[in-house]
Amino acid sequence: MKSIFCALFAAVALAAFADVSLDGSWSFRFEEGKMLEAASGVDFPAADTIPVPACYDMMPKWYMKRGTGLYRRTFTLAAPMKDAVLVVDGMGVRAKFEIDGKSLGVHPYPYARLEVPVGHLSAGEHTIFAAVDNTLAWPQVKMARPYYDFYLYGGFYHGVKLVERKPKVFVRTLDYRTGKIEVQVEGGEKKTMTVPDFKCWSPEEPNLTTIEVAGRKVRFGIRQIEARNRKIYLNGKEIFLKGFNRHESDWLNGAATGEAVMLQDIQRLKALGGNFIRGAHYQQCERFLDLCDENGVMVWEESLGWGNGQDYTNRNFKPNELTDEEFCEMQVHQTREMVRASFNHPSVVIYGFLNECASQKPECKVLVDRLIETIRAEDTGRLVTFACNITGKDICNTNTDIIAFNTYPGTIPMQPGTEAEFRKNVSGTFNDIVRKFRERYPDKPIMVSESGCGGEFGRRGEYASPNTEEFQNEYLTDIFETLWANPDVVGFSIWQMNDGRTRERFGGVAVSAFFGGSVAGVFDRLRRPKLSAETVRKYFNLKP
């Protein structure tokens, strides 16, 4: 065990010393309306500077504008880097990079943790250039579509750095009762061992373990997540998932949320009695997952997608991506990279993809099954599902571990009726969907991955008109009363945690179009609690 767990301290220190943060001030120029292919190169004239991380389209000078942001920075290496990798923890929506005139390629994966091979870098001065495009035009941009119901920001979200290439280390729990684990260094064989004096990870006791493998420290948690007998089990104990859908978004800073904001959200969740966050609708950043590990929050992480292939999205935004071979290959690639990036985070208990995809269509099933196979091939020990809103005609849940569905009875469309009619509609819709899924999938756990409604902060009225705080509170109460009484439901994630931007002036007929964003948060855009927060606290604390 000593030969696997231990490495020379000097080797670990050297690896840490080699990391070079590129956060801070960069020379900057914004070229409005230009896509990546037409934008200027590394010698662009720079009249401005911008910090990294930051979303340039949240800055007053370029507020809500689409185009390409040009970045340039000179840095000095005190010592050579043998095999450097450029690590970008989330950007949007496409980017190309150069170092000293050497192209590092174009990367089309917004929100993803990019690890871009650089190679040898000598000691001394170097110049890095990046062009970051936030336009949404098909076919140049396939992973981010204009109809996605959340704002797609431009810029670097959570920092940029250069690191020495190190092999990834994957740790799997084999037996949570004995501390038996399996350790695999990327490209190597799997090694089995037992961790002495271990403690399991759980929301109540988020114990973490650190070992040294292949010259690096690896942190993980020993825990087992299972779906069987219609229930979900963590470390052999039945659990109920109760929490929120959460966007990585801040009203003033966009997707470049700071660590304090992340921790505040986690503390609000825990204070209400919640234990679960669905990371909607893209890969989660490294530091947020660290905080979930440390604070005992279970996470559903999913790769980027929203309404793909649906008739109501492709009606105005052609083509159907699900029939596009390149889009499908991109989905497989980003999903595989997401899994590998968050492999050792015990907080991640569910992997998902393609939120509200056209799961009634054969071409969707082909891609869904490929994504399930892609995740399972990594042997992650996680559950796999997707959020389904085609609850009557779905054909894609054959191979998922959990049935997860989204529904908004009485509010999409906005037809609540009287208070009694509203309650009956909510109860009848949820129970009917659960019953039909139970008939088709006798043994699978069933959860509600999304439901909720708008409640504009400060908009009050005793009649509980739509989009008042009273209306939102009434709706969530009706949902809680229904789901908490249904023994076939194993979880509920409220849509959503915080108010946030959606498609702004391009919102179509969605309710959010009237507000320039979604007001469905239990907390408002400044993260102030609405009337419904106390109702959430009440019901979350009724479930163990």
Coordinates of C-alpha atoms in Angstrom, one line a residue:
M1 CA 0.0 0.0 0.0
K2 CA 2.9 2.3 0.8
S3 CA 4.1 2.2 -2.8
I4 CA 0.7 3.3 -4.2
F5 CA -0.3 5.9 -1.6
C6 CA 3.0 7.6 -1.0
A7 CA 5.2 9.8 -3.2
L8 CA 8.1 12.0 -2.4
F9 CA 7.1 15.3 -0.9
A10 CA 9.5 17.0 -3.3
A11 CA 7.6 15.7 -6.3
V12 CA 4.3 17.0 -5.0
A13 CA 5.8 20.4 -4.2
L14 CA 7.4 20.6 -7.7
A15 CA 4.0 20.0 -9.3
A16 CA 2.3 22.6 -7.2
F17 CA 5.1 25.1 -7.9
A18 CA 4.7 24.6 -11.7
D19 CA 1.1 25.8 -11.7
V20 CA 0.9 29.3 -13.2
S21 CA -2.2 31.3 -12.6
L22 CA -3.2 33.6 -15.5
D23 CA -6.0 35.3 -13.6
G24 CA -5.8 39.0 -13.4
S25 CA -5.7 41.9 -15.9
W26 CA -5.5 41.1 -19.7
S27 CA -5.4 43.5 -22.6
F28 CA -8.8 43.4 -24.2
R29 CA -10.8 44.4 -27.3
F30 CA -14.4 43.7 -28.1
E31 CA -15.4 43.3 -31.8
E32 CA -19.2 43.5 -31.8
G33 CA -21.0 41.3 -34.3
K34 CA -17.9 39.4 -35.4
M35 CA -17.7 35.7 -35.0
L36 CA -14.5 33.9 -34.1
E37 CA -13.6 33.3 -37.7
A38 CA -13.7 37.0 -38.6
A39 CA -12.2 38.5 -35.5
S40 CA -8.7 40.1 -35.3
G41 CA -5.6 38.2 -34.3
V42 CA -3.0 38.4 -31.6
D43 CA -1.8 41.9 -32.7
F44 CA -5.1 43.5 -32.1
P45 CA -5.0 47.1 -30.9
A46 CA -6.1 47.1 -27.2
A47 CA -7.7 50.2 -25.8
D48 CA -9.1 48.3 -22.8
T49 CA -8.2 45.8 -20.1
I50 CA -10.4 43.2 -18.5
P51 CA -10.0 40.9 -15.5
V52 CA -10.0 37.2 -15.7
P53 CA -12.3 35.7 -14.6
A54 CA -15.2 37.9 -15.7
C55 CA -18.0 37.9 -18.3
Y56 CA -17.3 40.7 -20.8
D57 CA -21.0 41.0 -21.6
M58 CA -21.7 42.0 -18.0
M59 CA -19.3 44.9 -18.2
P60 CA -21.0 48.3 -18.8
K61 CA -19.1 49.0 -22.0
W62 CA -20.1 45.8 -23.7
Y63 CA -23.3 45.0 -21.7
M64 CA -25.5 42.3 -23.3
K65 CA -23.6 42.6 -26.6
R66 CA -22.7 39.7 -28.9
G67 CA -19.4 39.3 -30.7
T68 CA -15.9 38.3 -30.0
G69 CA -13.7 39.3 -27.1
L70 CA -10.0 39.4 -27.8
Y71 CA -7.6 38.8 -24.9
R72 CA -3.8 39.1 -24.7
R73 CA -1.4 38.8 -21.8
T74 CA 2.4 38.5 -21.4
F75 CA 3.7 36.3 -18.5
T76 CA 7.0 35.1 -17.3
L77 CA 8.0 31.6 -16.3
A78 CA 10.8 31.4 -13.7
A79 CA 11.5 27.8 -14.8
P80 CA 10.6 25.8 -17.9
M81 CA 7.4 23.7 -18.1
K82 CA 8.1 20.3 -19.6
D83 CA 4.6 19.5 -20.8
A84 CA 2.2 22.4 -20.1
V85 CA -1.6 22.2 -20.2
L86 CA -3.8 25.3 -20.3
V87 CA -6.7 24.8 -17.9
V88 CA -9.8 26.9 -18.5
D89 CA -12.5 26.3 -15.8
G90 CA -15.5 27.4 -17.9
M91 CA -15.8 29.9 -20.7
G92 CA -18.5 30.9 -23.2
V93 CA -19.3 30.1 -25.8
R94 CA -16.4 29.2 -28.1
A95 CA -12.7 30.1 -27.8
K96 CA -9.5 29.7 -29.7
F97 CA -6.1 30.1 -28.0
E98 CA -2.5 30.8 -29.1
I99 CA 0.8 30.8 -27.1
D100 CA 3.7 32.5 -28.7
G101 CA 2.0 32.3 -32.1
K102 CA 1.4 28.6 -31.8
S103 CA -2.3 27.7 -32.3
L104 CA -3.9 25.6 -29.6
G105 CA -7.1 25.1 -31.6
V106 CA -10.8 26.1 -31.3
H107 CA -12.8 24.8 -28.3
P108 CA -16.6 24.8 -28.7
Y109 CA -17.7 23.6 -25.2
P110 CA -19.2 26.4 -23.0
Y111 CA -19.1 25.9 -19.2
A112 CA -16.8 22.8 -19.6
R113 CA -13.4 22.5 -17.9
L114 CA -11.0 22.7 -20.8
E115 CA -7.6 21.1 -20.6
V116 CA -5.7 22.3 -23.7
P117 CA -2.4 20.7 -24.5
V118 CA 0.4 23.2 -24.9
G119 CA 3.7 21.3 -24.7
H120 CA 7.1 22.5 -23.7
L121 CA 7.5 26.1 -22.6
S122 CA 10.9 27.5 -21.9
A123 CA 11.8 29.8 -19.0
G124 CA 11.2 33.4 -19.7
E125 CA 8.6 35.6 -21.3
H126 CA 5.6 34.3 -23.2
T127 CA 2.4 35.8 -24.8
I128 CA -1.0 34.1 -24.6
F129 CA -3.8 35.1 -26.9
A130 CA -7.5 34.1 -26.7
A131 CA -10.5 35.0 -28.8
V132 CA -13.8 34.2 -27.0
D133 CA -17.0 34.3 -29.1
N134 CA -20.4 34.6 -27.5
T135 CA -22.5 34.6 -30.7
L136 CA -25.1 31.8 -31.2
A137 CA -25.2 31.2 -35.0
W138 CA -25.6 27.7 -36.5
P139 CA -23.6 25.9 -37.9
Q140 CA -20.5 27.6 -36.5
V141 CA -21.9 27.3 -33.0
K142 CA -23.6 23.9 -32.3
M143 CA -23.4 23.5 -28.6
A144 CA -25.1 26.7 -27.6
R145 CA -28.5 27.4 -29.2
P146 CA -30.4 30.8 -29.0
Y147 CA -33.5 29.1 -27.6
Y148 CA -31.7 27.7 -24.5
D149 CA -33.7 29.1 -21.6
F150 CA -30.7 30.6 -19.8
Y151 CA -28.4 33.4 -20.8
L152 CA -25.2 32.2 -22.4
Y153 CA -22.4 34.6 -21.3
G154 CA -19.1 35.6 -23.0
G155 CA -15.8 35.4 -21.2
F156 CA -13.8 33.3 -18.8
Y157 CA -16.0 32.1 -15.9
H158 CA -13.7 30.7 -13.2
G159 CA -10.1 31.3 -14.1
V160 CA -7.3 30.3 -16.4
K161 CA -4.0 28.6 -15.5
L162 CA -1.0 26.7 -16.9
V163 CA -0.2 23.4 -15.2
E164 CA 2.3 20.6 -15.8
R165 CA 0.6 17.6 -17.4
K166 CA -0.1 14.9 -14.8
P167 CA -1.9 11.7 -15.3
K168 CA -5.5 11.7 -13.9
V169 CA -6.2 9.5 -10.9
F170 CA -9.6 7.9 -10.6
V171 CA -10.7 6.5 -7.2
R172 CA -13.7 4.2 -7.0
T173 CA -15.4 3.0 -3.8
L174 CA -15.7 -0.8 -3.9
D175 CA -17.1 -1.3 -0.4
Y176 CA -18.2 1.6 1.7
R177 CA -18.4 -0.7 4.7
T178 CA -14.8 -1.7 4.7
G179 CA -13.1 1.2 3.0
K180 CA -12.1 -0.9 0.1
I181 CA -11.3 1.3 -2.9
E182 CA -9.9 1.0 -6.4
V183 CA -7.2 3.4 -7.7
Q184 CA -6.5 3.8 -11.4
V185 CA -3.8 6.1 -12.8
E186 CA -4.8 7.2 -16.3
G187 CA -3.5 4.7 -18.8
G188 CA -2.5 2.2 -16.0
E189 CA -3.9 -0.8 -14.3
K190 CA -6.5 -0.7 -11.5
K191 CA -5.1 -1.2 -8.0
T192 CA -7.3 -2.4 -5.1
M193 CA -6.6 -1.4 -1.5
T194 CA -8.3 -0.6 1.8
V195 CA -8.1 2.8 3.4
P196 CA -7.3 2.6 7.2
D197 CA -9.4 4.4 9.7
F198 CA -11.8 5.7 7.0
K199 CA -15.1 7.5 7.5
C200 CA -17.9 7.5 4.9
W201 CA -19.0 10.7 3.1
S202 CA -22.6 11.7 3.5
P203 CA -24.6 15.0 3.7
E204 CA -24.6 14.7 7.5
E205 CA -20.9 13.8 7.7
P206 CA -19.0 15.0 4.6
N207 CA -15.8 13.2 5.4
L208 CA -13.1 13.4 2.8
T209 CA -9.9 11.4 2.4
T210 CA -6.6 12.4 0.7
I211 CA -4.0 10.1 -0.6
E212 CA -0.8 10.6 -2.6
V213 CA -0.6 8.8 -6.0
A214 CA 1.7 9.3 -8.9
G215 CA 3.2 12.4 -7.5
R216 CA -0.1 14.2 -6.7
K217 CA -2.5 14.5 -3.9
V218 CA -6.0 13.1 -4.6
R219 CA -9.0 14.0 -2.5
F220 CA -12.2 11.8 -2.6
G221 CA -14.9 10.5 -0.4
I222 CA -15.8 6.9 0.3
R223 CA -19.5 6.4 -0.4
Q224 CA -21.9 4.3 -2.5
I225 CA -25.0 5.5 -4.3
E226 CA -27.6 2.9 -5.5
A227 CA -30.9 2.8 -7.2
R228 CA -32.9 -0.4 -6.4
N229 CA -36.3 -1.5 -5.2
R230 CA -37.9 1.9 -6.3
K231 CA -35.6 3.8 -3.9
I232 CA -32.2 5.6 -3.8
Y233 CA -29.7 4.5 -1.2
L234 CA -26.6 6.2 0.0
N235 CA -24.2 4.0 2.0
G236 CA -27.1 1.5 2.3
K237 CA -29.4 4.0 3.8
E238 CA -32.6 5.2 2.0
I239 CA -32.4 8.9 1.1
F240 CA -34.8 11.5 -0.3
L241 CA -33.4 14.1 -2.6
K242 CA -34.7 17.6 -1.7
G243 CA -33.2 20.7 -3.1
F244 CA -33.1 23.1 -6.1
N245 CA -32.1 23.5 -9.6
R246 CA -29.3 26.1 -9.6
H247 CA -27.7 28.1 -12.4
E248 CA -24.1 29.2 -12.1
S249 CA -25.2 32.8 -12.4
D250 CA -25.1 36.1 -10.7
W251 CA -27.2 39.0 -11.8
L252 CA -24.3 41.4 -11.9
N253 CA -21.5 39.1 -12.9
G254 CA -23.1 36.5 -15.0
A255 CA -21.5 33.0 -14.9
A256 CA -18.4 34.4 -13.3
T257 CA -19.7 33.7 -9.8
G258 CA -17.2 34.1 -7.0
E259 CA -16.5 31.5 -4.3
A260 CA -18.4 33.5 -1.7
V261 CA -21.5 33.4 -3.8
M262 CA -21.2 29.7 -4.3
L263 CA -20.8 29.1 -0.6
Q264 CA -23.7 31.4 0.2
D265 CA -26.0 29.3 -2.0
I266 CA -24.9 26.1 -0.4
Q267 CA -25.4 27.5 3.1
R268 CA -28.9 28.7 2.1
L269 CA -29.8 25.3 0.9
K270 CA -28.6 23.6 4.1
A271 CA -30.3 26.2 6.2
L272 CA -33.6 25.3 4.6
G273 CA -33.0 21.6 5.3
G274 CA -32.0 20.7 1.7
N275 CA -29.4 18.1 0.6
F276 CA -29.4 18.3 -3.2
I277 CA -28.6 20.6 -6.1
R278 CA -29.2 19.9 -9.7
G279 CA -26.6 21.7 -11.7
A280 CA -28.7 23.1 -14.5
H281 CA -27.9 22.7 -17.4
Y282 CA -24.2 22.2 -17.8
Q283 CA -20.9 21.0 -16.3
Q284 CA -20.2 22.4 -12.8
C285 CA -17.0 24.3 -12.0
E286 CA -14.3 22.7 -10.0
R287 CA -14.5 25.0 -6.9
F288 CA -18.3 24.7 -6.6
L289 CA -18.0 20.9 -6.5
D290 CA -15.2 21.2 -3.9
L291 CA -17.6 23.2 -1.8
C292 CA -20.4 20.7 -2.2
D293 CA -17.9 17.9 -1.2
E294 CA -16.9 19.9 1.9
N295 CA -20.4 20.9 3.0
G296 CA -22.3 17.7 2.3
V297 CA -24.5 18.5 -0.7
M298 CA -25.4 15.8 -3.2
V299 CA -25.2 17.0 -6.9
W300 CA -26.8 16.1 -10.2
E301 CA -24.3 17.2 -12.8
E302 CA -25.2 17.3 -16.5
S303 CA -23.6 18.1 -19.8
L304 CA -24.9 21.1 -21.8
G305 CA -28.3 20.7 -23.5
W306 CA -31.8 22.1 -23.4
G307 CA -34.8 21.1 -25.5
N308 CA -32.7 19.5 -28.2
G309 CA -34.8 18.1 -31.1
Q310 CA -38.1 19.4 -29.8
D311 CA -40.6 20.6 -32.4
Y312 CA -41.2 23.7 -30.3
T313 CA -37.5 24.7 -30.3
N314 CA -36.7 23.6 -33.9
R315 CA -39.7 25.4 -35.3
N316 CA -37.8 28.7 -35.3
F317 CA -34.3 27.4 -34.8
K318 CA -33.5 24.8 -37.4
P319 CA -32.1 22.2 -37.8
N320 CA -32.9 19.4 -35.5
E321 CA -29.5 18.9 -33.8
L322 CA -30.2 15.3 -33.0
T323 CA -29.9 14.4 -36.7
D324 CA -26.6 16.3 -37.0
E325 CA -23.6 13.9 -36.7
E326 CA -21.2 16.6 -35.4
F327 CA -23.6 17.8 -32.7
C328 CA -24.0 14.2 -31.5
E329 CA -20.3 13.6 -31.4
M330 CA -19.8 16.8 -29.5
Q331 CA -22.4 15.7 -26.9
V332 CA -20.5 12.4 -26.4
H333 CA -17.2 14.2 -26.1
Q334 CA -18.3 16.8 -23.6
T335 CA -20.2 14.3 -21.5
R336 CA -17.1 12.0 -21.3
E337 CA -14.9 14.9 -20.3
M338 CA -17.4 16.1 -17.7
V339 CA -17.3 12.7 -16.1
R340 CA -13.6 12.5 -16.0
A341 CA -13.3 16.0 -14.6
S342 CA -15.5 15.4 -11.6
F343 CA -14.8 11.7 -11.1
N344 CA -13.4 12.1 -7.6
H345 CA -16.0 14.4 -6.2
P346 CA -18.2 12.4 -3.8
S347 CA -20.9 15.1 -4.0
V348 CA -21.7 14.1 -7.6
V349 CA -24.2 11.3 -7.3
I350 CA -26.1 11.6 -10.6
Y351 CA -24.9 12.3 -14.1
G352 CA -27.3 13.6 -16.7
F353 CA -27.5 15.2 -20.1
L354 CA -29.9 16.7 -22.7
N355 CA -32.4 18.4 -20.5
E356 CA -36.0 18.1 -21.9
C357 CA -34.8 16.6 -25.1
A358 CA -37.2 15.2 -27.7
S359 CA -37.3 11.8 -25.9
Q360 CA -40.3 10.6 -28.0
K361 CA -38.2 10.5 -31.1
P362 CA -36.1 7.5 -32.3
E363 CA -33.1 9.7 -33.1
C364 CA -33.1 11.0 -29.6
K365 CA -33.1 7.5 -28.1
V366 CA -30.0 6.7 -30.2
L367 CA -28.1 9.6 -28.7
V368 CA -29.4 9.1 -25.2
D369 CA -28.3 5.5 -25.2
R370 CA -24.9 6.5 -26.5
L371 CA -24.5 9.0 -23.7
I372 CA -25.6 6.4 -21.1
E373 CA -23.0 4.0 -22.5
T374 CA -20.4 6.7 -22.5
I375 CA -20.9 7.5 -18.8
R376 CA -21.1 3.8 -17.7
A377 CA -17.9 3.0 -19.7
E378 CA -16.1 5.2 -17.2
D379 CA -17.2 3.0 -14.3
T380 CA -18.1 6.0 -12.1
G381 CA -20.4 4.4 -9.5
R382 CA -23.0 7.2 -10.2
L383 CA -26.6 7.0 -11.3
V384 CA -27.5 8.1 -14.8
T385 CA -30.7 9.8 -16.0
F386 CA -32.0 12.9 -17.8
A387 CA -34.8 15.3 -17.1
C388 CA -37.8 14.2 -19.2
N389 CA -40.7 16.4 -20.1
I390 CA -42.3 14.1 -22.7
T391 CA -43.9 12.0 -19.9
G392 CA -46.6 10.4 -22.0
K393 CA -44.6 9.3 -25.1
D394 CA -41.1 9.0 -23.8
I395 CA -39.0 6.1 -25.2
C396 CA -35.6 7.1 -23.8
N397 CA -35.8 5.9 -20.2
T398 CA -35.3 2.2 -21.0
N399 CA -31.7 2.3 -19.8
T400 CA -31.7 5.1 -17.2
D401 CA -31.2 4.3 -13.5
I402 CA -33.8 6.9 -12.3
I403 CA -37.0 8.2 -13.9
A404 CA -36.7 12.0 -13.6
F405 CA -39.4 14.3 -15.0
N406 CA -40.3 18.0 -15.4
T407 CA -43.8 19.3 -15.3
Y408 CA -45.5 22.6 -14.7
P409 CA -49.3 22.0 -14.5
G410 CA -51.4 25.1 -14.4
T411 CA -48.6 27.4 -15.2
I412 CA -47.2 26.3 -18.6
P413 CA -49.5 27.5 -20.1
M414 CA -50.6 29.9 -17.3
Q415 CA -54.1 28.6 -16.6
P416 CA -54.4 28.1 -12.8
G417 CA -58.1 28.6 -12.4
T418 CA -59.5 28.8 -8.8
E419 CA -57.4 27.8 -5.8
A420 CA -59.3 24.5 -5.6
E421 CA -59.0 23.8 -9.4
F422 CA -55.3 24.6 -9.2
R423 CA -54.7 22.2 -6.4
K424 CA -56.6 19.5 -8.1
N425 CA -54.7 20.0 -11.4
V426 CA -51.3 19.9 -9.6
S427 CA -52.2 16.8 -7.6
G428 CA -53.8 15.0 -10.5
T429 CA -51.0 15.7 -13.0
F430 CA -48.1 14.7 -10.8
N431 CA -49.8 11.5 -9.5
D432 CA -50.9 10.5 -13.0
I433 CA -47.3 10.9 -14.4
V434 CA -45.9 8.9 -11.5
R435 CA -48.5 6.2 -11.9
K436 CA -47.8 5.8 -15.6
F437 CA -44.1 5.7 -15.2
R438 CA -44.5 3.2 -12.4
E439 CA -46.5 0.9 -14.7
R440 CA -43.8 1.1 -17.4
Y441 CA -40.8 0.8 -15.0
P442 CA -41.9 -1.3 -12.0
D443 CA -38.6 -1.1 -10.2
K444 CA -37.0 2.3 -10.9
P445 CA -36.9 5.2 -8.5
I446 CA -39.0 8.2 -9.7
M447 CA -38.2 11.8 -8.9
V448 CA -39.3 15.3 -10.0
S449 CA -36.3 17.0 -11.5
E450 CA -38.2 20.3 -12.1
S451 CA -41.3 22.2 -11.1
G452 CA -42.1 25.6 -9.7
C453 CA -43.4 28.9 -10.9
G454 CA -42.7 32.6 -11.0
G455 CA -43.0 34.9 -8.0
E456 CA -41.6 38.4 -8.5
F457 CA -39.9 39.7 -5.4
G458 CA -42.0 42.3 -3.7
R459 CA -45.0 41.7 -5.9
R460 CA -47.7 40.9 -3.3
G461 CA -51.5 40.5 -3.4
E462 CA -54.1 38.7 -1.3
Y463 CA -55.8 37.4 -4.4
A464 CA -52.5 35.5 -5.3
S465 CA -52.4 36.6 -8.9
P466 CA -49.8 34.9 -11.1
N467 CA -46.2 35.9 -10.5
T468 CA -47.0 37.3 -7.0
E469 CA -45.1 35.8 -4.1
E470 CA -48.4 34.4 -2.7
F471 CA -49.0 32.6 -6.0
Q472 CA -45.6 31.0 -6.0
N473 CA -46.1 30.0 -2.3
E474 CA -49.5 28.5 -3.1
Y475 CA -48.1 26.5 -6.0
L476 CA -45.1 25.1 -4.1
T477 CA -47.4 24.1 -1.2
D478 CA -49.7 22.2 -3.6
I479 CA -46.6 20.4 -5.1
F480 CA -45.2 19.5 -1.7
E481 CA -48.5 18.2 -0.4
T482 CA -48.8 16.0 -3.4
L483 CA -45.2 14.7 -3.7
W484 CA -44.7 14.2 0.1
A485 CA -47.8 12.0 0.2
N486 CA -46.8 9.8 -2.8
P487 CA -44.6 6.9 -1.7
D488 CA -43.3 6.4 -5.2
V489 CA -41.5 9.8 -5.3
V490 CA -37.9 9.8 -4.1
G491 CA -36.9 13.4 -4.7
F492 CA -37.9 16.9 -5.8
S493 CA -35.6 19.7 -7.0
I494 CA -37.5 23.0 -7.2
W495 CA -37.3 25.2 -10.2
Q496 CA -35.3 27.2 -9.2
M497 CA -33.0 28.4 -6.5
N498 CA -32.4 32.0 -7.7
D499 CA -34.0 34.3 -10.2
G500 CA -31.7 34.7 -13.3
R501 CA -31.3 35.9 -16.8
T502 CA -32.8 33.9 -19.6
R503 CA -33.0 35.0 -23.3
E504 CA -33.7 38.7 -22.5
R505 CA -35.0 40.4 -25.7
F506 CA -35.1 37.1 -27.6
G507 CA -37.4 35.3 -25.2
G508 CA -40.3 34.6 -27.5
V509 CA -43.6 33.8 -25.8
A510 CA -42.1 32.4 -22.6
V511 CA -43.3 33.9 -19.4
S512 CA -39.7 35.0 -18.7
A513 CA -39.9 37.3 -21.8
F514 CA -41.9 39.7 -19.8
F515 CA -39.2 40.1 -17.1
G516 CA -36.0 39.7 -19.2
G517 CA -35.4 36.6 -17.1
S518 CA -36.9 34.0 -14.8
V519 CA -38.5 35.0 -11.6
A520 CA -39.1 31.4 -10.5
G521 CA -36.4 31.5 -7.9
V522 CA -37.3 30.9 -4.2
F523 CA -34.6 33.6 -3.8
D524 CA -34.6 36.7 -6.0
R525 CA -31.9 38.0 -8.4
L526 CA -30.1 39.5 -5.4
R527 CA -30.6 36.2 -3.5
R528 CA -33.1 37.6 -1.1
P529 CA -35.7 35.1 0.2
K530 CA -39.2 35.2 -1.0
L531 CA -42.4 34.3 0.9
S532 CA -42.0 30.7 -0.3
A533 CA -38.6 30.2 1.4
E534 CA -40.3 29.4 4.7
T535 CA -42.7 27.0 3.0
V536 CA -39.7 25.2 1.5
R537 CA -38.0 25.0 4.9
K538 CA -41.2 23.6 6.4
Y539 CA -41.5 20.8 3.9
F540 CA -37.8 20.0 3.5
N541 CA -37.7 19.4 7.3
L542 CA -40.6 17.0 7.1
K543 CA -38.5 14.6 5.1
P544 CA -35.5 12.9 6.8

